[in-house]
Short mmCIF file of C-alpha atoms and ligand atoms in Angstrom, two decimals:
data_model
loop_
_atom_site.label_atom_id
_atom_site.label_comp_id
_atom_site.label_asym_id
_atom_site.label_seq_id
_atom_site.Cartn_x
_atom_site.Cartn_y
_atom_site.Cartn_z
CA UNK P 1 -22.08 19.19 -18.01
CA UNK P 2 -24.02 15.90 -18.51
CA UNK P 3 -26.21 14.02 -15.95
CA UNK P 4 -26.18 10.75 -14.52
CA UNK P 5 -29.51 9.19 -12.79
CA UNK P 6 -28.86 6.70 -10.04
CA UNK P 7 -31.37 4.21 -8.26
CA UNK P 8 -32.27 4.82 -4.63
CA UNK P 9 -29.80 2.13 -3.72
CA UNK P 10 -26.89 4.00 -5.69
CA UNK P 11 -27.87 7.23 -3.74
CA UNK P 12 -27.72 5.39 -0.37
CA UNK P 13 -24.34 4.43 -1.06
CA UNK P 14 -23.14 7.94 -1.28
CA UNK P 15 -25.27 8.73 1.87
CA UNK P 16 -23.58 6.17 3.80
CA UNK P 17 -20.17 7.41 2.91
CA UNK P 18 -18.85 5.43 0.04
CA UNK P 19 -17.96 7.29 -2.98
CA UNK P 20 -18.53 4.54 -5.58
CA UNK P 21 -22.00 3.74 -7.34
CA UNK P 22 -22.10 0.48 -9.56
CA UNK P 23 -23.16 -0.09 -13.03
CA UNK P 24 -26.23 -1.75 -11.84
CA UNK P 25 -27.45 1.42 -9.90
CA UNK P 26 -27.05 3.75 -12.94
CA UNK P 27 -30.63 4.30 -13.96
CA UNK P 28 -29.97 6.71 -16.76
CA UNK P 29 -26.39 6.73 -18.25
CA UNK P 30 -25.08 10.06 -19.39
CA UNK P 31 -24.61 10.52 -23.01
CA UNK P 32 -20.83 11.13 -23.12
CA UNK P 33 -17.58 9.63 -23.16
CA UNK P 34 -15.68 9.25 -19.83
CA UNK P 35 -15.19 12.50 -17.68
CA UNK P 36 -17.04 14.52 -15.26
CA UNK P 37 -20.82 14.42 -14.72
CA UNK P 38 -23.64 15.73 -12.52
CA UNK P 39 -25.36 12.99 -10.58
CA UNK P 40 -28.96 13.23 -9.43
CA UNK P 41 -31.42 10.82 -7.89
CA UNK P 42 -34.92 9.40 -9.73
CA UNK P 43 -36.66 12.37 -8.36
CA UNK P 44 -34.23 15.06 -9.87
CA UNK P 45 -32.67 15.87 -6.59
CA UNK P 46 -28.84 16.63 -7.21
CA UNK P 47 -26.50 14.75 -5.30
CA UNK P 48 -23.15 15.96 -6.68
CA UNK P 49 -20.43 15.77 -9.05
CA UNK P 50 -18.60 12.60 -10.02
CA UNK P 51 -16.10 10.83 -12.22
CA UNK P 52 -17.85 8.74 -14.86
CA UNK P 53 -16.42 5.33 -16.28
CA UNK P 54 -18.51 4.23 -19.11
CA UNK P 55 -17.11 0.70 -19.02
CA UNK P 56 -16.30 -0.01 -15.65
CA UNK P 57 -18.40 -1.85 -13.17
CA UNK P 58 -17.58 1.26 -10.85
CA UNK P 59 -19.51 3.48 -12.84
CA UNK P 60 -19.49 6.78 -10.59
CA UNK P 61 -16.91 8.07 -8.30
CA UNK P 62 -18.04 10.94 -6.28
CA UNK P 63 -15.80 13.86 -6.41
CA UNK P 64 -17.55 16.84 -4.86
CA UNK P 65 -21.18 16.58 -3.03
CA UNK P 66 -21.67 20.12 -4.13
CA UNK P 67 -23.54 19.68 -7.39
CA UNK P 68 -22.67 23.29 -8.52
CA UNK P 69 -18.81 22.41 -8.34
CA UNK P 70 -16.72 23.14 -11.24
CA UNK P 71 -13.95 20.37 -11.57
CA UNK P 72 -11.09 22.62 -13.06
CA UNK P 73 -6.91 22.87 -12.16
CA UNK P 74 -8.39 25.34 -9.07
CA UNK P 75 -10.41 22.53 -7.83
CA UNK P 76 -7.67 20.02 -8.09
CA UNK P 77 -5.17 22.37 -6.45
CA UNK P 78 -7.42 22.87 -3.24
CA UNK P 79 -7.98 18.86 -3.12
CA UNK P 80 -4.34 18.33 -3.25
CA UNK P 81 -3.52 21.31 -0.58
CA UNK P 82 -6.07 19.54 1.56
CA UNK P 83 -4.40 16.07 1.02
CA UNK P 84 -0.93 17.83 1.87
CA UNK P 85 -2.10 19.32 4.89
CA UNK P 86 -3.20 16.14 6.48
CA UNK P 87 0.42 14.85 6.08
CA UNK P 88 1.94 18.06 7.91
CA UNK P 89 5.02 16.99 9.83
CA UNK P 90 5.64 13.81 8.22
CA UNK P 91 8.59 15.21 6.11
CA UNK P 92 10.40 15.09 9.51
CA UNK P 93 10.28 11.46 9.61
CA UNK P 94 10.83 10.76 6.01
CA UNK P 95 11.32 12.21 2.61
CA UNK P 96 8.95 9.57 0.86
CA UNK P 97 5.25 9.24 1.55
CA UNK P 98 1.95 8.73 0.16
CA UNK P 99 0.53 12.35 -0.58
CA UNK P 100 -2.80 11.24 -2.31
CA UNK P 101 -4.36 7.92 -1.16
CA UNK P 102 -6.96 7.89 -3.67
CA UNK P 103 -10.62 7.49 -1.97
CA UNK P 104 -8.98 7.84 1.36
CA UNK P 105 -8.32 11.55 0.45
CA UNK P 106 -11.49 12.19 -1.27
CA UNK P 107 -9.80 11.67 -4.80
CA UNK P 108 -10.89 8.37 -6.17
CA UNK P 109 -8.72 6.38 -8.14
CA UNK P 110 -5.85 8.77 -7.93
CA UNK P 111 -2.58 7.99 -6.18
CA UNK P 112 0.43 10.32 -5.79
CA UNK P 113 3.62 9.11 -3.84
CA UNK P 114 6.37 11.72 -3.17
CA UNK P 115 9.97 10.52 -3.40
CA UNK P 116 11.87 13.38 -2.27
CA UNK P 117 11.92 16.08 -5.11
CA UNK P 118 9.85 13.74 -7.25
CA UNK P 119 6.14 12.40 -7.63
CA UNK P 120 5.01 9.27 -9.01
CA UNK P 121 1.48 8.88 -9.83
CA UNK P 122 -1.39 6.68 -10.77
CA UNK P 123 -4.54 7.32 -12.49
CA UNK P 124 -6.82 4.42 -12.20
CA UNK P 125 -10.16 5.27 -13.81
CA UNK P 126 -11.18 6.56 -17.29
CA UNK P 127 -12.83 9.59 -15.63
CA UNK P 128 -9.95 10.54 -14.04
CA UNK P 129 -7.59 10.04 -16.98
CA UNK P 130 -9.76 12.82 -18.59
CA UNK P 131 -8.46 15.29 -16.03
CA UNK P 132 -4.80 14.24 -16.67
CA UNK P 133 -3.63 17.70 -17.60
CA UNK P 134 -5.33 19.54 -14.78
CA UNK P 135 -4.14 17.18 -12.18
CA UNK P 136 -0.32 17.35 -13.50
CA UNK P 137 -0.75 21.17 -13.68
CA UNK P 138 -2.31 21.27 -9.95
CA UNK P 139 0.52 19.10 -8.79
CA UNK P 140 3.37 21.19 -10.31
CA UNK P 141 1.49 24.54 -8.98
CA UNK P 142 1.27 23.42 -5.42
CA UNK P 143 4.62 21.16 -5.15
CA UNK P 144 6.90 22.35 -7.71
CA UNK P 145 8.41 18.85 -8.02
CA UNK P 146 11.54 18.29 -10.06
CA UNK P 147 9.72 15.25 -12.04
CA UNK P 148 6.35 13.58 -12.31
CA UNK P 149 6.29 9.92 -13.32
CA UNK P 150 2.95 8.07 -14.16
CA UNK P 151 3.21 4.25 -13.04
CA UNK P 152 -0.09 3.63 -15.31
CA UNK P 153 0.96 -0.17 -15.52
CA UNK P 154 -1.57 -1.27 -13.37
CA UNK P 155 -3.98 -4.06 -14.25
CA UNK P 156 -6.86 -2.19 -12.80
CA UNK P 157 -6.69 0.15 -15.72
CA UNK P 158 -7.60 -2.47 -18.07
CA UNK P 159 -11.18 -2.66 -16.52
CA UNK P 160 -11.55 1.01 -17.19
CA UNK P 161 -10.73 0.36 -21.11
CA UNK P 162 -7.29 2.28 -20.52
CA UNK P 163 -3.87 1.40 -21.93
CA UNK P 164 -1.03 0.30 -19.37
CA UNK P 165 2.18 2.28 -19.45
CA UNK P 166 4.97 4.16 -17.50
CA UNK P 167 5.32 7.57 -18.74
CA UNK P 168 7.30 10.70 -17.62
CA UNK P 169 4.74 13.40 -17.34
CA UNK P 170 6.94 16.59 -16.26
CA UNK P 171 10.44 16.94 -15.69
CA UNK P 172 13.00 14.29 -14.97
CA UNK P 173 12.91 11.16 -12.65
CA UNK P 174 15.98 9.26 -11.92
CA UNK P 175 16.12 5.21 -11.79
CA UNK P 176 16.77 5.37 -8.17
CA UNK P 177 15.92 7.80 -5.32
CA UNK P 178 17.20 7.45 -1.82
CA UNK P 179 14.54 7.39 0.84
CA UNK P 180 15.39 8.31 4.46
CA UNK P 181 12.89 6.63 6.68
CA UNK P 182 13.23 6.94 10.72
CA UNK P 183 16.96 6.83 10.59
CA UNK P 184 17.75 4.45 7.84
CA UNK P 185 18.31 4.94 3.97
CA UNK P 186 17.23 2.73 1.15
CA UNK P 187 16.96 3.27 -2.40
CA UNK P 188 13.46 3.35 -4.19
CA UNK P 189 13.30 2.47 -7.94
CA UNK P 190 10.11 4.54 -9.28
CA UNK P 191 10.47 3.38 -13.08
CA UNK P 192 10.57 -0.52 -12.31
CA UNK P 193 10.25 -1.29 -8.60
CA UNK P 194 7.19 -2.73 -7.11
CA UNK P 195 4.05 -0.34 -6.66
CA UNK P 196 5.36 3.12 -7.24
CA UNK P 197 8.96 2.24 -6.26
CA UNK P 198 9.05 1.02 -2.78
CA UNK P 199 6.47 -0.21 0.06
CA UNK P 200 5.80 2.83 1.82
CA UNK P 201 2.77 1.70 3.69
CA UNK P 202 5.12 -0.37 5.88
CA UNK P 203 7.22 2.52 7.11
CA UNK P 204 5.86 2.85 10.86
CA UNK P 205 5.60 -0.99 10.98
CA UNK P 206 9.39 -1.31 10.05
CA UNK P 207 10.26 1.30 12.73
CA UNK P 208 8.06 -0.65 15.08
CA UNK P 209 9.94 -3.99 14.47
CA UNK P 210 13.20 -2.20 14.53
CA UNK P 211 12.30 -0.99 18.03
CA UNK P 212 12.00 -4.51 19.31
CA UNK P 213 14.72 -6.31 17.30
CA UNK P 214 17.74 -8.06 19.06
CA UNK P 215 19.92 -11.06 18.57
CA UNK P 216 19.65 -13.30 15.52
CA UNK P 217 16.93 -11.62 13.32
CA UNK P 218 15.16 -12.92 10.29
CA UNK P 219 13.43 -10.75 7.48
CA UNK P 220 11.50 -13.19 5.33
CA UNK P 221 9.90 -11.48 2.09
CA UNK P 222 12.76 -9.08 2.41
CA UNK P 223 12.29 -7.13 -1.29
CA UNK P 224 14.78 -4.54 -0.83
CA UNK P 225 15.66 -5.12 2.87
CA UNK P 226 13.58 -2.48 4.45
CA UNK P 227 12.69 -4.31 7.31
CA UNK P 228 16.01 -5.90 7.68
CA UNK P 229 17.84 -2.52 7.76
CA UNK P 230 15.48 -1.43 10.55
CA UNK P 231 16.25 -4.70 12.33
CA UNK P 232 19.86 -4.46 11.83
CA UNK P 233 20.29 -1.32 13.98
CA UNK P 234 19.65 -3.57 17.07
CA UNK P 235 20.42 -7.03 16.29
CA UNK P 236 23.70 -9.13 15.81
CA UNK P 237 22.95 -10.55 12.72
CA UNK P 238 20.18 -10.34 10.08
CA UNK P 239 19.21 -12.70 7.62
CA UNK P 240 17.42 -11.08 4.68
CA UNK P 241 15.33 -13.59 2.76
CA UNK P 242 13.44 -13.34 -0.62
CA UNK P 243 12.83 -15.61 -3.65
CA UNK P 244 14.35 -12.81 -6.12
CA UNK P 245 17.93 -12.70 -6.53
CA UNK P 246 17.43 -9.17 -8.00
CA UNK P 247 15.65 -7.84 -4.91
CA UNK P 248 18.11 -9.11 -2.55
CA UNK P 249 21.07 -7.54 -4.73
CA UNK P 250 19.26 -3.95 -4.04
CA UNK P 251 18.98 -5.44 -0.51
CA UNK P 252 22.86 -5.70 -0.14
CA UNK P 253 23.38 -2.24 -1.78
CA UNK P 254 21.06 -0.79 0.99
CA UNK P 255 23.11 -2.25 3.85
CA UNK P 256 26.38 -0.96 2.32
CA UNK P 257 24.62 2.50 2.04
CA UNK P 258 24.00 2.39 5.64
CA UNK P 259 27.41 0.99 6.39
CA UNK P 260 25.73 -2.07 8.06
CA UNK P 261 28.18 -5.15 8.15
CA UNK P 262 25.61 -7.76 9.94
CA UNK P 263 23.32 -8.59 6.94
CA UNK P 264 23.28 -12.14 5.14
CA UNK P 265 21.18 -12.44 2.07
CA UNK P 266 19.65 -15.75 1.44
CA UNK P 267 17.61 -16.28 -1.86
CA UNK P 268 15.04 -18.83 -1.01
CA UNK P 269 11.35 -19.73 -1.00
CA UNK P 270 10.45 -18.70 2.76
CA UNK P 271 8.12 -21.59 2.87
CA UNK P 272 10.91 -24.04 2.21
CA UNK P 273 13.33 -22.00 4.48
CA UNK P 274 10.99 -22.07 7.67
CA UNK P 275 10.43 -25.72 7.22
CA UNK P 276 14.43 -26.48 6.96
CA UNK P 277 15.02 -24.12 10.00
CA UNK P 278 12.65 -26.10 12.04
CA UNK P 279 14.23 -29.25 11.10
CA UNK P 280 17.73 -28.08 12.01
CA UNK P 281 16.36 -26.47 15.18
CA UNK P 282 17.74 -22.96 14.38
CA UNK P 283 16.07 -20.08 16.57
CA UNK P 284 15.75 -16.67 16.01
CA UNK P 285 15.25 -13.87 18.42
CA UNK P 286 13.38 -11.71 16.11
CA UNK P 287 11.37 -12.52 12.86
CA UNK P 288 9.42 -10.36 10.42
CA UNK P 289 6.97 -11.97 7.96
CA UNK P 290 5.67 -9.43 5.37
CA UNK P 291 4.38 -11.56 2.39
CA UNK P 292 2.79 -10.51 -0.81
CA UNK P 293 -1.05 -10.60 -0.83
CA UNK P 294 -1.67 -14.26 -0.98
CA UNK P 295 -5.57 -13.50 -1.27
CA UNK P 296 -5.55 -11.63 -4.56
CA UNK P 297 -9.35 -12.50 -5.07
CA UNK P 298 -11.92 -13.50 -2.70
CA UNK P 299 -12.08 -17.00 -4.13
CA UNK P 300 -8.33 -17.42 -3.10
CA UNK P 301 -9.13 -16.69 0.48
CA UNK P 302 -9.22 -20.32 1.97
CA UNK P 303 -5.75 -21.34 0.25
CA UNK P 304 -4.48 -17.88 1.35
CA UNK P 305 -5.40 -18.27 4.98
CA UNK P 306 -3.61 -21.73 4.85
CA UNK P 307 -0.55 -20.01 3.65
CA UNK P 308 -0.67 -17.23 5.97
CA UNK P 309 -1.03 -19.88 8.95
CA UNK P 310 1.70 -22.16 7.70
CA UNK P 311 4.11 -19.20 7.78
CA UNK P 312 3.09 -17.87 11.14
CA UNK P 313 2.82 -21.11 12.57
CA UNK P 314 6.48 -22.12 11.59
CA UNK P 315 7.96 -18.50 12.59
CA UNK P 316 6.37 -18.80 16.16
CA UNK P 317 8.11 -22.34 16.60
CA UNK P 318 11.42 -20.67 15.56
CA UNK P 319 11.21 -18.06 18.22
CA UNK P 320 13.59 -18.58 21.09
CA UNK P 321 11.95 -17.67 24.45
CA UNK P 322 11.13 -13.94 24.66
CA UNK P 323 11.47 -13.41 21.07
CA UNK P 324 9.50 -11.09 18.99
CA UNK P 325 7.49 -11.69 15.66
CA UNK P 326 6.23 -8.87 13.64
CA UNK P 327 3.77 -10.27 10.93
CA UNK P 328 1.56 -8.69 8.35
CA UNK P 329 -0.80 -9.19 5.63
CA UNK P 330 -1.80 -6.87 2.79
CA UNK P 331 -4.48 -8.76 1.52
CA UNK P 332 -7.69 -6.64 1.14
CA UNK P 333 -9.78 -9.69 1.40
CA UNK P 334 -8.18 -10.97 4.61
CA UNK P 335 -10.07 -8.72 6.95
CA UNK P 336 -8.67 -7.72 10.13
CA UNK P 337 -10.54 -9.96 12.28
CA UNK P 338 -9.79 -13.05 10.06
CA UNK P 339 -6.20 -11.84 10.29
CA UNK P 340 -6.36 -12.39 14.04
CA UNK P 341 -8.39 -15.60 13.61
CA UNK P 342 -5.44 -16.96 11.41
CA UNK P 343 -2.92 -15.84 14.06
CA UNK P 344 -4.91 -17.52 16.89
CA UNK P 345 -4.98 -20.87 15.07
CA UNK P 346 -1.34 -20.50 13.87
CA UNK P 347 -0.46 -19.90 17.85
CA UNK P 348 -2.66 -22.63 18.90
CA UNK P 349 -0.94 -25.34 16.76
CA UNK P 350 2.33 -24.00 17.22
CA UNK P 351 2.67 -25.18 21.11
CA UNK P 352 3.90 -21.78 21.99
CA UNK P 353 2.03 -19.18 24.53
CA UNK P 354 2.50 -16.10 22.19
CA UNK P 355 1.19 -12.47 23.50
CA UNK P 356 -0.09 -10.00 21.36
CA UNK P 357 1.69 -6.73 21.98
CA UNK P 358 0.31 -4.67 19.26
CA UNK P 359 -2.21 -4.50 16.42
CA UNK P 360 -1.15 -2.11 13.64
CA UNK P 361 -2.58 -0.88 10.60
CA UNK P 362 -1.60 1.83 7.82
CA UNK P 363 0.33 4.62 8.34
CA UNK P 364 -1.18 8.20 8.48
CA UNK P 365 -0.35 9.07 4.79
CA UNK P 366 -2.21 6.06 3.63
CA UNK P 367 -5.82 6.91 5.53
CA UNK P 368 -8.12 4.14 5.86
CA UNK P 369 -11.71 5.70 6.05
CA UNK P 370 -14.19 3.41 8.10
CA UNK P 371 -16.89 3.67 5.52
CA UNK P 372 -14.98 2.89 2.59
CA UNK P 373 -13.34 -0.56 3.18
CA UNK P 374 -11.18 -0.72 0.15
CA UNK P 375 -9.04 2.19 1.45
CA UNK P 376 -7.83 -0.47 4.04
CA UNK P 377 -5.68 -3.37 3.37
CA UNK P 378 -2.61 -3.59 5.64
CA UNK P 379 -2.88 -5.38 8.93
CA UNK P 380 0.17 -6.13 11.32
CA UNK P 381 0.60 -7.67 14.61
CA UNK P 382 3.47 -7.55 17.01
CA UNK P 383 3.69 -10.69 19.12
CA UNK P 384 5.96 -11.87 21.69
CA UNK P 385 6.87 -15.54 22.59
CA UNK P 386 6.91 -16.88 26.13
N1 SAH I 401 8.92 -6.26 3.30
C1 SAH I 401 9.21 -5.48 2.20
C2 SAH I 401 7.99 -5.72 0.92
C3 SAH I 401 7.87 -7.36 0.70
S1 SAH I 401 7.17 -7.52 -0.78
C4 SAH I 401 9.13 -4.10 2.56
O1 SAH I 401 9.09 -3.71 3.50
O2 SAH I 401 9.43 -3.21 1.56
C5 SAH I 401 7.05 -9.31 -0.74
C6 SAH I 401 8.49 -10.09 -1.45
O3 SAH I 401 8.30 -11.20 -1.07
C7 SAH I 401 8.90 -9.68 -2.78
O4 SAH I 401 10.27 -9.08 -2.88
C8 SAH I 401 8.88 -11.36 -3.38
O5 SAH I 401 9.94 -11.36 -4.15
C9 SAH I 401 9.00 -11.79 -2.35
N2 SAH I 401 8.17 -13.34 -2.33
C10 SAH I 401 7.27 -13.78 -2.90
N3 SAH I 401 7.08 -14.97 -2.47
C11 SAH I 401 8.10 -15.51 -1.75
C12 SAH I 401 8.31 -16.65 -1.37
N4 SAH I 401 7.73 -17.84 -1.36
N5 SAH I 401 9.51 -16.81 -0.32
C13 SAH I 401 10.02 -15.75 -0.15
N6 SAH I 401 10.00 -14.52 -0.88
C14 SAH I 401 8.86 -14.29 -1.67
#
């Protein structure tokens, strides 16, 4: 195996619990293409084994602190077994969950989502791509899936010099898979849906919003209606709103699948819709806001905060007394404290007294490691209006 030498700053990152070493902290590059390399400091002290990405800003991703480790199919099997063990019991709540959350599970740049008997994977670094066969073999050995699909159509791969594609790696994977989640069912779309086919990270938040739902409910940014389904169980009427007509067709299908008849599907821009409802003085007892990431880059953060504030402020004004708002942000760049600051500012301008009932994050299958901020991105808050 070849060796990379890293600067003291690079070594300190690993010592402080973060698995990445950037290009500027590689003192001597290993003389190989992408793959696995040993890493040592400038004094020759071995630090571990890492994935090596020659073209990426993130040059080295820690795999094993044991410098003697051999990264073969058996190593991947052990790692996947450990990730599976962290999720023991989850299959009682759902048949779809994240099995490997990349850096959060010590397997940098690898995502594996399980949908019933099928797996959807994402290989997001040049170093990892070299291990594709061993990873697939380990997944087949440990989980015996009916099929494995690679959703490698993510832009991150371009930074690694990798092609983007959707590719079947093993067996067969259907166009639609029924997900069971805390008592409701919906269809995931592994080949073409967002992310790997569904937003698995909101599972617990959907159940929480469902528990507090009543009366007239509104699910903005509904996608396939997953929050709306949970609201439908306890409310009289649910408006599922999205700009995408195609997403709403799936939401309707999902309502039929659950035999819910209290859904209304509205194709509209959420900003416009909320403004119009404020004008005609409509009131809702339950509102969910689960927008796409408004802050895709750090530079777009100020504009994103204005957007988040606007929808939250309007939603607060639309709540009936005693009404509930569940609001979320999946922008990594909007930290938990900025999210709360934004809510504070929205509440202050809304003229309503809002009580913070719960602050939520990611479910247990999306582990957020506190020394690796990039593993955490989802924030939620449950608020009650006086
Ligand atoms: N709540 C969903 C995930 C939402 S993803 C779940 O739990 O599965 C974000 C959704 O917002 C997408 O479906 C997208 O079409 C929709 N969207 C984006 N911009 C919008 C806008 N301005 N108004 C309404 N919907 C929008």
